[in-house]
Tab-separated table of C-alpha atoms in Angstrom:
chain	number	residue	atom	x	y	z
A	28	UNK	CA	0.000	0.000	0.000
A	29	UNK	CA	1.214	3.479	-0.898
A	30	UNK	CA	-0.136	6.876	0.146
A	31	UNK	CA	0.835	10.277	-1.218
A	32	UNK	CA	0.405	13.529	0.713
A	33	UNK	CA	1.467	17.039	-0.247
A	34	UNK	CA	5.198	16.584	0.492
A	35	UNK	CA	5.471	12.913	1.374
A	36	UNK	CA	5.185	9.450	-0.092
A	37	UNK	CA	4.357	6.719	2.402
A	38	UNK	CA	5.396	3.375	0.982
A	39	UNK	CA	5.890	-0.191	2.181
A	40	UNK	CA	9.115	-1.032	3.993
A	41	UNK	CA	11.256	-3.544	2.107
A	42	UNK	CA	14.276	-5.547	3.325
A	43	UNK	CA	16.627	-3.494	1.156
A	44	UNK	CA	15.600	-0.374	3.146
A	45	UNK	CA	17.494	-1.556	6.233
A	46	UNK	CA	20.364	0.933	5.825
A	47	UNK	CA	18.037	3.932	5.473
A	48	UNK	CA	16.030	2.799	8.488
A	49	UNK	CA	19.204	2.264	10.512
A	50	UNK	CA	20.590	5.677	9.567
A	51	UNK	CA	17.377	7.441	10.606
A	52	UNK	CA	16.631	5.640	13.847
A	53	UNK	CA	20.115	4.899	15.243
A	54	UNK	CA	19.933	8.011	17.414
A	55	UNK	CA	19.301	7.686	21.132
A	56	UNK	CA	17.095	10.791	21.032
A	57	UNK	CA	14.783	9.013	18.573
A	58	UNK	CA	14.863	5.518	20.084
A	59	UNK	CA	14.217	6.589	23.688
A	60	UNK	CA	10.815	7.909	22.599
A	61	UNK	CA	9.725	4.554	21.149
A	62	UNK	CA	8.309	1.572	22.999
A	63	UNK	CA	9.693	-1.290	20.944
A	64	UNK	CA	13.026	-0.212	19.436
A	65	UNK	CA	16.134	-1.254	21.395
A	66	UNK	CA	19.116	0.921	22.248
A	67	UNK	CA	21.677	0.755	20.908
A	68	UNK	CA	19.889	0.195	17.613
A	69	UNK	CA	22.121	-2.144	15.617
A	70	UNK	CA	22.241	-3.050	11.948
A	71	UNK	CA	20.716	-6.426	12.871
A	72	UNK	CA	17.733	-4.627	14.407
A	73	UNK	CA	17.163	-2.661	11.198
A	74	UNK	CA	17.461	-5.813	9.101
A	75	UNK	CA	14.953	-7.637	11.331
A	76	UNK	CA	12.499	-4.694	11.257
A	77	UNK	CA	12.606	-4.315	7.482
A	78	UNK	CA	12.150	-8.081	7.026
A	79	UNK	CA	8.880	-8.176	8.995
A	80	UNK	CA	5.935	-9.420	6.940
A	81	UNK	CA	3.632	-6.852	5.433
A	82	UNK	CA	0.216	-6.853	7.135
A	83	UNK	CA	-2.294	-5.308	4.693
A	84	UNK	CA	-4.754	-4.334	7.441
A	85	UNK	CA	-2.100	-2.976	9.824
A	86	UNK	CA	0.370	-1.346	7.423
A	87	UNK	CA	3.740	0.134	8.302
A	88	UNK	CA	5.181	2.762	5.990
A	89	UNK	CA	8.543	4.238	5.237
A	90	UNK	CA	8.065	8.012	5.241
A	91	UNK	CA	9.898	9.543	2.288
A	92	UNK	CA	9.977	13.015	0.807
A	93	UNK	CA	8.123	12.972	-2.501
A	94	UNK	CA	10.561	15.358	-4.195
A	95	UNK	CA	13.729	13.301	-3.686
A	96	UNK	CA	12.687	9.971	-2.073
A	97	UNK	CA	14.806	10.751	1.024
A	98	UNK	CA	13.836	8.512	3.956
A	99	UNK	CA	12.801	10.661	6.895
A	100	UNK	CA	11.022	8.188	9.185
A	101	UNK	CA	8.445	5.445	9.657
A	102	UNK	CA	4.779	5.389	10.606
A	103	UNK	CA	2.212	2.669	10.943
A	104	UNK	CA	-0.886	1.310	12.548
A	105	UNK	CA	-0.696	-1.675	14.860
A	106	UNK	CA	-3.165	-3.817	16.746
A	107	UNK	CA	-4.116	-2.119	20.019
A	108	UNK	CA	-2.306	-2.850	23.286
A	109	UNK	CA	-3.406	-5.860	25.328
A	110	UNK	CA	-6.042	-3.955	27.319
A	111	UNK	CA	-7.859	-3.035	24.058
A	112	UNK	CA	-7.168	-6.325	22.229
A	113	UNK	CA	-10.834	-7.324	22.065
A	114	UNK	CA	-11.807	-4.071	20.342
A	115	UNK	CA	-11.195	-4.975	16.690
A	116	UNK	CA	-12.216	-1.562	15.434
A	117	UNK	CA	-9.316	0.097	17.296
A	118	UNK	CA	-5.706	0.426	16.165
A	119	UNK	CA	-2.693	2.244	17.555
A	120	UNK	CA	-0.579	4.705	15.586
A	121	UNK	CA	3.173	4.794	16.037
A	122	UNK	CA	5.822	6.837	14.278
A	123	UNK	CA	9.329	8.233	14.360
A	124	UNK	CA	11.019	10.964	12.370
A	125	UNK	CA	14.817	11.178	12.009
A	126	UNK	CA	16.344	14.065	13.972
A	127	UNK	CA	17.451	16.144	10.928
A	128	UNK	CA	13.781	16.361	9.917
A	129	UNK	CA	12.278	17.362	13.284
A	130	UNK	CA	10.254	20.563	13.461
A	131	UNK	CA	9.277	20.611	9.784
A	132	UNK	CA	5.735	19.259	10.119
A	133	UNK	CA	6.554	15.843	8.639
A	134	UNK	CA	5.171	13.854	11.590
A	135	UNK	CA	1.858	15.707	11.381
A	136	UNK	CA	1.634	15.299	7.601
A	137	UNK	CA	2.504	11.587	7.777
A	138	UNK	CA	0.000	11.231	10.632
A	139	UNK	CA	-2.808	12.742	8.556
A	140	UNK	CA	-1.969	10.360	5.735
A	141	UNK	CA	-1.947	7.253	7.929
A	142	UNK	CA	-5.198	8.307	9.602
A	143	UNK	CA	-6.771	8.487	6.132
A	144	UNK	CA	-5.508	4.943	5.515
A	145	UNK	CA	-6.903	3.764	8.877
A	146	UNK	CA	-10.287	5.266	8.095
A	147	UNK	CA	-10.289	3.730	4.603
A	148	UNK	CA	-9.545	0.343	6.177
A	149	UNK	CA	-12.679	0.733	8.292
A	150	UNK	CA	-11.244	1.425	11.722
A	151	UNK	CA	-13.461	3.472	14.013
A	152	UNK	CA	-10.923	4.425	16.666
A	153	UNK	CA	-7.201	5.162	16.639
A	154	UNK	CA	-5.203	5.476	19.832
A	155	UNK	CA	-1.783	6.965	20.400
A	156	UNK	CA	0.481	7.814	23.278
A	157	UNK	CA	3.693	9.629	24.078
A	158	UNK	CA	6.202	9.467	26.873
A	159	UNK	CA	5.645	12.437	29.163
A	160	UNK	CA	9.180	13.703	28.558
A	161	UNK	CA	8.407	13.903	24.819
A	162	UNK	CA	5.756	16.642	24.652
A	163	UNK	CA	6.489	17.292	20.954
A	164	UNK	CA	4.796	13.989	20.110
A	165	UNK	CA	1.779	15.048	22.166
A	166	UNK	CA	1.582	18.232	20.085
A	167	UNK	CA	1.560	16.129	16.912
A	168	UNK	CA	-1.286	13.994	18.249
A	169	UNK	CA	-3.256	17.122	19.213
A	170	UNK	CA	-2.752	18.635	15.724
A	171	UNK	CA	-4.137	15.415	14.271
A	172	UNK	CA	-7.328	15.750	16.326
A	173	UNK	CA	-6.555	13.232	19.059
A	174	UNK	CA	-8.078	13.955	22.449
A	175	UNK	CA	-6.349	13.110	25.729
A	176	UNK	CA	-8.059	10.187	27.475
A	177	UNK	CA	-6.939	11.449	30.882
A	178	UNK	CA	-4.946	8.259	31.455
A	179	UNK	CA	-1.249	8.270	32.241
A	180	UNK	CA	0.198	4.766	32.314
A	181	UNK	CA	3.649	3.271	32.603
A	182	UNK	CA	4.792	1.682	29.353
A	183	UNK	CA	7.964	-0.243	28.781
A	184	UNK	CA	10.502	1.338	26.456
A	185	UNK	CA	13.084	-1.058	25.049
A	186	UNK	CA	15.296	1.927	24.207
A	187	UNK	CA	15.241	3.188	27.789
A	188	UNK	CA	15.395	-0.293	29.242
A	189	UNK	CA	12.623	0.536	31.701
A	190	UNK	CA	9.050	1.698	32.057
A	191	UNK	CA	8.210	5.368	31.725
A	192	UNK	CA	4.918	7.264	32.056
A	193	UNK	CA	2.914	7.844	28.874
A	194	UNK	CA	-0.085	10.040	28.191
A	195	UNK	CA	-2.803	8.316	26.184
A	196	UNK	CA	-4.911	9.841	23.395
A	197	UNK	CA	-7.775	8.660	21.193
A	198	UNK	CA	-9.394	9.730	17.935
A	199	UNK	CA	-12.871	8.486	16.992
A	200	UNK	CA	-14.057	8.267	13.388
A	201	UNK	CA	-17.737	8.423	12.535
A	202	UNK	CA	-19.229	5.636	10.459
A	203	UNK	CA	-19.492	1.899	10.363
A	204	UNK	CA	-16.745	-0.660	10.486
A	205	UNK	CA	-16.480	-2.154	7.019
A	206	UNK	CA	-14.711	-5.408	7.833
A	207	UNK	CA	-14.526	-7.931	10.657
A	208	UNK	CA	-11.483	-8.816	12.705
A	209	UNK	CA	-9.332	-6.335	10.815
A	210	UNK	CA	-6.007	-6.776	12.608
A	211	UNK	CA	-5.931	-10.552	12.552
A	212	UNK	CA	-2.938	-11.766	10.592
């Protein structure tokens, strides 16, 4: 699946992208704000990530600039965390942008694009969260229309090697769910 926005092309992640992924994410300032990426982020981690199977109903995208195909990050929708696992109309958004591209609106633009994909796939609710010491990600979620749920929960961060408090957000779409158990592999 591909998605084009004004400045970006979101495209599938392929095994040959491992070097671009590694270059963008192998920065402690990026990894510490993610739940599942380890630190240090090694070449083997990038190879394993880019080799993951493509899940059509829970896509992950490489975020590239449309004008020059430069890789600037990743974004995707995943099945919800364990506590929401029975809610098949809910997915979780996750993303990272490489440090040289921070502050240019790319996370918000990629977020709008992936929300359009989520809505097209029939999801009714998208959740997101950010570590409390990463308020910039909370600003992105707010720009995308997410509302704080009022919950702050500890979430494990592989990059930090420990749990850290996260603020949770949700965005509800109007309309009917168009397919059944949409995140089942």
